[in-house]
GROMACS .gro file of C-alpha atoms in nm:
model
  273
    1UNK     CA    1   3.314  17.843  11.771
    2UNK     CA    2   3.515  18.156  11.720
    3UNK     CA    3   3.881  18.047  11.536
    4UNK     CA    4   4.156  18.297  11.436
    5UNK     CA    5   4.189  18.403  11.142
    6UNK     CA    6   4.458  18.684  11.187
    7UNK     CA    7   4.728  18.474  11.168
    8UNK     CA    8   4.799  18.119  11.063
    9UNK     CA    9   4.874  17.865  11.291
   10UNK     CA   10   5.092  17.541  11.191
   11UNK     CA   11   5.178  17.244  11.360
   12UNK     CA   12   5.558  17.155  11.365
   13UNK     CA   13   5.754  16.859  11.401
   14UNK     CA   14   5.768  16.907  11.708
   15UNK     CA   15   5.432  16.898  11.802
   16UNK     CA   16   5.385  16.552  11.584
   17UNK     CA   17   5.689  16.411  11.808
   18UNK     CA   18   5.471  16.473  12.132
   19UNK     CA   19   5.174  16.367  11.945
   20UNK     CA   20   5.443  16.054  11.894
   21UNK     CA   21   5.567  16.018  12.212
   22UNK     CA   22   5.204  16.041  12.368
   23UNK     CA   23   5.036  15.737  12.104
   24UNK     CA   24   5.226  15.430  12.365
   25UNK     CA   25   4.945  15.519  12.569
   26UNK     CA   26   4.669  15.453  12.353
   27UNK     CA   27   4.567  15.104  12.580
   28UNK     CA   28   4.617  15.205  12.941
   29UNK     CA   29   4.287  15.377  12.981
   30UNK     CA   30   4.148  15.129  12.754
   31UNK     CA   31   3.732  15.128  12.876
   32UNK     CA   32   3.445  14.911  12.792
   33UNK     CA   33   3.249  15.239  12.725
   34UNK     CA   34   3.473  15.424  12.428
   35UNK     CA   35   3.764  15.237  12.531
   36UNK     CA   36   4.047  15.403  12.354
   37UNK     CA   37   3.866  15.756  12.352
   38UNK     CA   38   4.117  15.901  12.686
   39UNK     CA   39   4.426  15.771  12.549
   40UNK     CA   40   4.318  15.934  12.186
   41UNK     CA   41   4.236  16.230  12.373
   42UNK     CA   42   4.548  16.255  12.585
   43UNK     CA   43   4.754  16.216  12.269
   44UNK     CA   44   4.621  16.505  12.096
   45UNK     CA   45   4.642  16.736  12.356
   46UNK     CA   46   5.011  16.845  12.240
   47UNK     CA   47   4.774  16.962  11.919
   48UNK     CA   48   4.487  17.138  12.067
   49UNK     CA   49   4.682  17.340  12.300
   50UNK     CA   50   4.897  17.458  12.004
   51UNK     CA   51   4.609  17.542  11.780
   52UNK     CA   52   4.359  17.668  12.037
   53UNK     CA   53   4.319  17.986  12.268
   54UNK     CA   54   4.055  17.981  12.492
   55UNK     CA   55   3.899  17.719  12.727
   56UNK     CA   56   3.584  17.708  12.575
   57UNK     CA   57   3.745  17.657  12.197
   58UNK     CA   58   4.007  17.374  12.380
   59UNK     CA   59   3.679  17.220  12.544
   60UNK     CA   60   3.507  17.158  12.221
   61UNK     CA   61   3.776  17.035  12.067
   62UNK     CA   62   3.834  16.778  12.362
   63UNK     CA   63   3.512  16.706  12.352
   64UNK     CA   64   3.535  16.586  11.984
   65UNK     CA   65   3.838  16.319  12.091
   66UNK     CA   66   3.639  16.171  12.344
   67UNK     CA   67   3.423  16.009  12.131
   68UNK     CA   68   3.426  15.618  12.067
   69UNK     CA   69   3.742  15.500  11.924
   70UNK     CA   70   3.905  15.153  11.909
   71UNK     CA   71   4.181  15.041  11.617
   72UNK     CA   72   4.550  14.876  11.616
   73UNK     CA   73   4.737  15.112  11.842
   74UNK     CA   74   5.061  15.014  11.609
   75UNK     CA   75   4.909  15.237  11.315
   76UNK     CA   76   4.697  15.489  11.536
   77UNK     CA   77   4.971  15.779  11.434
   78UNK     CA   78   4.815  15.779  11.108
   79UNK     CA   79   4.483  15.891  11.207
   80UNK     CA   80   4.622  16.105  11.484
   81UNK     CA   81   4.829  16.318  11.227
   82UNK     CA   82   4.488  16.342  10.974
   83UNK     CA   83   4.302  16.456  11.255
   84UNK     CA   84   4.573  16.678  11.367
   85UNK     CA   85   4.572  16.871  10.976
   86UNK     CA   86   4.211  16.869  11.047
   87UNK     CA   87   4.210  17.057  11.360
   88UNK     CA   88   4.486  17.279  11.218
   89UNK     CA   89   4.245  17.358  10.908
   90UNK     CA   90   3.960  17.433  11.140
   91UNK     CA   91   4.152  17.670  11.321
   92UNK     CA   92   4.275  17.866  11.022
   93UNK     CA   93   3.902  17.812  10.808
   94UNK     CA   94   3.598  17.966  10.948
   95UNK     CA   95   3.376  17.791  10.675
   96UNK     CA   96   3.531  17.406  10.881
   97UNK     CA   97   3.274  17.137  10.950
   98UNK     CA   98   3.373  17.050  11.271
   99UNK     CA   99   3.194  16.717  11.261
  100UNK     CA  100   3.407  16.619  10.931
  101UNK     CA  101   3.721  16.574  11.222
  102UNK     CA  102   3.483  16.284  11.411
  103UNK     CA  103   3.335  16.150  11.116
  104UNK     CA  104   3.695  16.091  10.941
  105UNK     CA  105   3.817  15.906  11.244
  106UNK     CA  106   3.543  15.676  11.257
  107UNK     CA  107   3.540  15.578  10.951
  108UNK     CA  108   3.900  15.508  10.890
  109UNK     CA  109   3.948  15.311  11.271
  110UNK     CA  110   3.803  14.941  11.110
  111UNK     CA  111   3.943  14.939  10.795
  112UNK     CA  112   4.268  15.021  10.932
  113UNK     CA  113   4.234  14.812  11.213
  114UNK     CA  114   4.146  14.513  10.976
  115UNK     CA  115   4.513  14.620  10.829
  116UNK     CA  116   4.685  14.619  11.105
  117UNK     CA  117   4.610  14.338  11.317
  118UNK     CA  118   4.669  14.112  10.996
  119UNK     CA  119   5.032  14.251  10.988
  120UNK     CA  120   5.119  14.325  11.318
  121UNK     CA  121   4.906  14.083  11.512
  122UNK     CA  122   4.887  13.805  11.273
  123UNK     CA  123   5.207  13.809  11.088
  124UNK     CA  124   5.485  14.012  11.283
  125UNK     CA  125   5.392  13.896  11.614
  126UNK     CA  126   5.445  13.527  11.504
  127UNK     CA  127   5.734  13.539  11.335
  128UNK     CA  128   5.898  13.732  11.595
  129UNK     CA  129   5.718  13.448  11.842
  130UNK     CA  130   5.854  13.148  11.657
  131UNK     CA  131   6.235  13.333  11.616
  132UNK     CA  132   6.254  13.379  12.023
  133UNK     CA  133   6.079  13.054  12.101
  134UNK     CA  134   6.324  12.862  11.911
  135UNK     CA  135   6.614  13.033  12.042
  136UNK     CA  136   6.482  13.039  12.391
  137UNK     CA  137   6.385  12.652  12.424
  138UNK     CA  138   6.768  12.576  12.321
  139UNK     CA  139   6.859  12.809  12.641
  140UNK     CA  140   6.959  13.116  12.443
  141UNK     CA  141   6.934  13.443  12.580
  142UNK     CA  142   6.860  13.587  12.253
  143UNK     CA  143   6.535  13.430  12.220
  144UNK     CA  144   6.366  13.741  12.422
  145UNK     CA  145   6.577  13.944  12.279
  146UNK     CA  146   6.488  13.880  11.891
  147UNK     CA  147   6.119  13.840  11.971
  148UNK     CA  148   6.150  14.212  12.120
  149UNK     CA  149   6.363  14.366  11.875
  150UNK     CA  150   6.196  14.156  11.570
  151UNK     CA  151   5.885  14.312  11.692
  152UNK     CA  152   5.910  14.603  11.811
  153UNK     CA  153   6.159  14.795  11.591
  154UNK     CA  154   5.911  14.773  11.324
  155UNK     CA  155   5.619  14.901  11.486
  156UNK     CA  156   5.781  15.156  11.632
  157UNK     CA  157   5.963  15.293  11.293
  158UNK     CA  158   5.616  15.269  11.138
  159UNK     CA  159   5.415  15.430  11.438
  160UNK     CA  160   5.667  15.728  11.383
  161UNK     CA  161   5.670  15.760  11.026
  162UNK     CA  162   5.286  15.709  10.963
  163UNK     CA  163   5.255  16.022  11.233
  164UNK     CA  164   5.431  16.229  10.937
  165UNK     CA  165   5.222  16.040  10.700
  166UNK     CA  166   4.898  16.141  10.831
  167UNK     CA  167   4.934  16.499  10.851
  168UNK     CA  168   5.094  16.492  10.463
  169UNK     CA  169   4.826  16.311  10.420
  170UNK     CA  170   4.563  16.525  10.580
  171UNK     CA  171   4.719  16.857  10.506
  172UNK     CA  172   4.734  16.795  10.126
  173UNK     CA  173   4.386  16.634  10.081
  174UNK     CA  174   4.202  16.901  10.282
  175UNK     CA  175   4.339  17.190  10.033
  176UNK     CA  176   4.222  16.971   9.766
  177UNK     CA  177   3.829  16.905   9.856
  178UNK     CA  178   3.853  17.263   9.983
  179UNK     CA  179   3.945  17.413   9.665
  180UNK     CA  180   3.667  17.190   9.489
  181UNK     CA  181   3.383  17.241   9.755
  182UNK     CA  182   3.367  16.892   9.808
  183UNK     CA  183   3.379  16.921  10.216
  184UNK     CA  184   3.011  16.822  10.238
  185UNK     CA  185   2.992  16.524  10.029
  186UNK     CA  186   3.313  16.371  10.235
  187UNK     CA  187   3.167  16.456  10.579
  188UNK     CA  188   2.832  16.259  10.421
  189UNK     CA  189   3.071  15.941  10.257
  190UNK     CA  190   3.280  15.943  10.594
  191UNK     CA  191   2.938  15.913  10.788
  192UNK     CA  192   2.799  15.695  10.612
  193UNK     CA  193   3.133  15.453  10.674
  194UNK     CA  194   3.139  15.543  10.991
  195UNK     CA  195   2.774  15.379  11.028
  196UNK     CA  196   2.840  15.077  10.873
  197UNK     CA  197   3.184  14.996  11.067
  198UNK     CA  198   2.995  15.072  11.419
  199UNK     CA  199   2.659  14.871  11.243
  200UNK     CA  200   2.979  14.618  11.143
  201UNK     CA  201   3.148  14.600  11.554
  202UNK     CA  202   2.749  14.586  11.631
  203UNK     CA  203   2.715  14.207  11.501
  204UNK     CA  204   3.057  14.103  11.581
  205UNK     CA  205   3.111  14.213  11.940
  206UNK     CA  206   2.748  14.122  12.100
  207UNK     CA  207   2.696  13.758  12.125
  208UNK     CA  208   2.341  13.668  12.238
  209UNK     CA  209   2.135  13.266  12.237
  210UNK     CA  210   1.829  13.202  12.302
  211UNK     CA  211   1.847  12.815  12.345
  212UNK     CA  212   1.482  12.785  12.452
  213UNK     CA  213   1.323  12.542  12.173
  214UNK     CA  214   0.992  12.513  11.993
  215UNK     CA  215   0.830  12.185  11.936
  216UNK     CA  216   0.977  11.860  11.998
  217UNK     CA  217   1.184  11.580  11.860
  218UNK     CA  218   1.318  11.631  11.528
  219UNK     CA  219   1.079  11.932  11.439
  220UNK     CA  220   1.204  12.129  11.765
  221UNK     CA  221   1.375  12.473  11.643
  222UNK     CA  222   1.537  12.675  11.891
  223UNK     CA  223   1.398  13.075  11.952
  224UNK     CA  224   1.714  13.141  11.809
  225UNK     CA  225   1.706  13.021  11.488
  226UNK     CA  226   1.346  13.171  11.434
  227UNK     CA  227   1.536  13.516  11.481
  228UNK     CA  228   1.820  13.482  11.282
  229UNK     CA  229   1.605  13.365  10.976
  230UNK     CA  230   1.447  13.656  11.004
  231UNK     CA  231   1.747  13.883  11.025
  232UNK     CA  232   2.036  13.785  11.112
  233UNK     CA  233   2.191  13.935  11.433
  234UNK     CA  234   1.896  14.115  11.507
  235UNK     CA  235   1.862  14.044  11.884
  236UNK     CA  236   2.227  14.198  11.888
  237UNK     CA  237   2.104  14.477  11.700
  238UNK     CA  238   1.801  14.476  11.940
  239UNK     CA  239   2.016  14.516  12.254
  240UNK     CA  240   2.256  14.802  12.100
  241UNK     CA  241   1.928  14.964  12.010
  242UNK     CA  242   1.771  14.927  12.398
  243UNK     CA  243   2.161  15.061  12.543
  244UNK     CA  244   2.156  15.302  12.293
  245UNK     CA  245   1.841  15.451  12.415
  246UNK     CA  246   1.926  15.381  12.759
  247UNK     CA  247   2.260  15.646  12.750
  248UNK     CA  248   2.033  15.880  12.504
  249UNK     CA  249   1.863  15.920  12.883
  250UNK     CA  250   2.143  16.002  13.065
  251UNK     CA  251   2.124  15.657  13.247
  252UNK     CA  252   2.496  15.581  13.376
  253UNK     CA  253   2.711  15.322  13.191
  254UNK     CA  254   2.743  15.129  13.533
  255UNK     CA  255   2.397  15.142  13.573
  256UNK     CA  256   2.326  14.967  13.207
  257UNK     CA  257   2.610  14.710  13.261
  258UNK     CA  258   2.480  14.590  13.666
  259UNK     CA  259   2.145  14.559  13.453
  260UNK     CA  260   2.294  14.357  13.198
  261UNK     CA  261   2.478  14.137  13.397
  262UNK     CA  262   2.143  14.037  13.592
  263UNK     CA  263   1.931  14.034  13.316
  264UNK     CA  264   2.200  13.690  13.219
  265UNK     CA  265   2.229  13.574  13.563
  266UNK     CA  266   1.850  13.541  13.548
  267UNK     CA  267   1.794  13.387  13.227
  268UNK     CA  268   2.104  13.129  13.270
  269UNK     CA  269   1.883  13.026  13.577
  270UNK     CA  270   1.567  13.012  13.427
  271UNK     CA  271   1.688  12.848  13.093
  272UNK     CA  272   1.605  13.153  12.884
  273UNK     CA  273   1.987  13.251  12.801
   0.00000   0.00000   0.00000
C-alpha cells in the first residue's frame, strides 16, 4: 500500500472526539457473524479519512476494521485510540506491518472485556440497580434518576478519557518497539493471544450434547462423556473447525446458519441432540 511520507500526518483532538462521539454505536449493528465489526468500523472512519488519500488506501484500511470484534462497549475507546496511533504510524512508516493493527485488537478485546464487564456489568450496574430500586419502590422519582446518573456518568467519563488513553498509549509504545526493532516479535505475541482468546470464545460460546448413551443400567455412558474424556470441548472445536471451512469456501453465513438450525431440528427429533 503506497503511504505518504512527505509530510506527517497527526490525529487531533478533534478527530478522537468524533472517534468519541461515534463509540455509542458500537451495539446497534451488533451481528452474529463479527458482531461488533460495523459499529468498530463506523467509529474509525473519522480516523481513516484523516490519515488516508485514496480509495484504494481507505479500502484496505476498512477492510482491516471489519474483522471480528466483540468486547465491553464501556471501555472500547481504549482500543479505538491504540488502533487509531496505529493507523497514524502506518501512514507516516513505510516499513508498518499492517497486520500488527488487527492482531493488537484481537488480542486485547477478551482480556479487556473480562475487565470490564466485572466493573461495569457486575459491579456498577448493581449498585446503581439497588440505589434506584430502593428509591423507586418507596415512590420516588429519583430512583430512575440515580440508577441513570449512578451509571452512566461513569462510563461515560471513562469511555472519554480512555479514548485519550489509548492513543498516549499507542503513540508512545509504537516509538518505543520501533526504535528497538521489536515490531515483529509483538505482531507474533499479539497473534498468538489473539489465537488463544478466539480458541478461548471457541469453548465458551458453542454448546453441543450428545445425550445418546452406551450400554445400559449403571454402566450406560452417554456419547458425550466419551468425547469430553478425550478432549474436552472438542465437538465444539469440531463444529468451529467444519464453519470455519465452510466460509474458507465462500459459502454464505445464512447458508451455514439455515444448515445449522436443521442439522438440530433433526437430531432433537431423532434423539441424537
Amino acid at each position: 500500500m503506497t503511504k505518504t511520507s512527505n509530510t506527517e500526518l497527526k490525529i487531533t483532538k478533534k478527530d478522537l472526539s468524533k472517534v468519541f462521539w461515534r463509540s455509542f454505536q458500537m451495539e446497534f449493528s451488533w451481528n452474529y457473524e463479527r458482531q461488533m465489526n460495523m459499529a468498530y468500523a463506523y467509529a474509525m472512519i473519522p480516523i481513516l479519512k484523516k490519515l488516508y488519500q485514496t480509495k484504494e488506501q481507505m479500502a484496505d484500511a476498512l477492510k482491516r476494521h471489519l474483522e471480528f470484534f466483540n468486547t465491553t462497549p464501556h471501555i472500547v475507546t481504549l482500543i479505538l485510540g491504540i488502533n487509531a496511533a496505529m493507523e497514524e504510524e502506518n501512514v507516516n512508516d513505510p516499513e508498518f506491518d499492517t497486520s500488527a493493527i488487527d492482531s493488537i485488537k484481537t488480542s486485547l478485546m477478551g482480556p479487556l472485556a473480562g475487565i470490564g464487564d466485572s466493573f461495569f456489568w457486575g459491579t456498577l450496574r448493581l449498585i446503581a440497580t439497588g440505589v434506584g430500586t430502593s428509591l423507586a419502590l418507596q415512590g420516588n422519582i429519583l430512583g430512575p434518576i440515580l440508577f441513570l446518573l449512578i451509571f452512566n456518568i461513569p462510563h461515560i467519563l471513562f469511555r472519554y478519557l480512555a479514548t485519550s488513553w489509548g492513543y498516549k498509549l499507542g503513540t508512545g509504545f509504537l516509538k518505543k518497539i520501533q526504535a528497538n526493532g521489536m515490531m515483529e516479535s509483538l505482531t507474533l505475541g499479539a497473534s498468538i493471544i489473539g489465537l488463544m482468546v478466539v480458541g478461548g470464545m471457541t469453548a465458551t460460546m458453542i454448546d453441543i450434547n450428545l445425550p445418546m448413551k452406551i450400554g445400559s443400567g449403571e454402566n450406560a455412558v452417554t456419547v458425550q462423556s466419551i468425547f469430553d474424556d478425550i478432549v474436552p470441548k472438542i465437538l465444539c472445536l469440531g463444529v468451529f473447525g467444519a464453519v470455519f471451512y465452510l466460509l474458507k469456501k465462500e459459502v454464505k453465513p445464512l447458508t451455514i446458519l439455515l444448515g445449522l438450525a436443521v442439522v438440530g431440528i433433526l437430531g432433537s427429533l431423532v434423539g441424537i441432540f
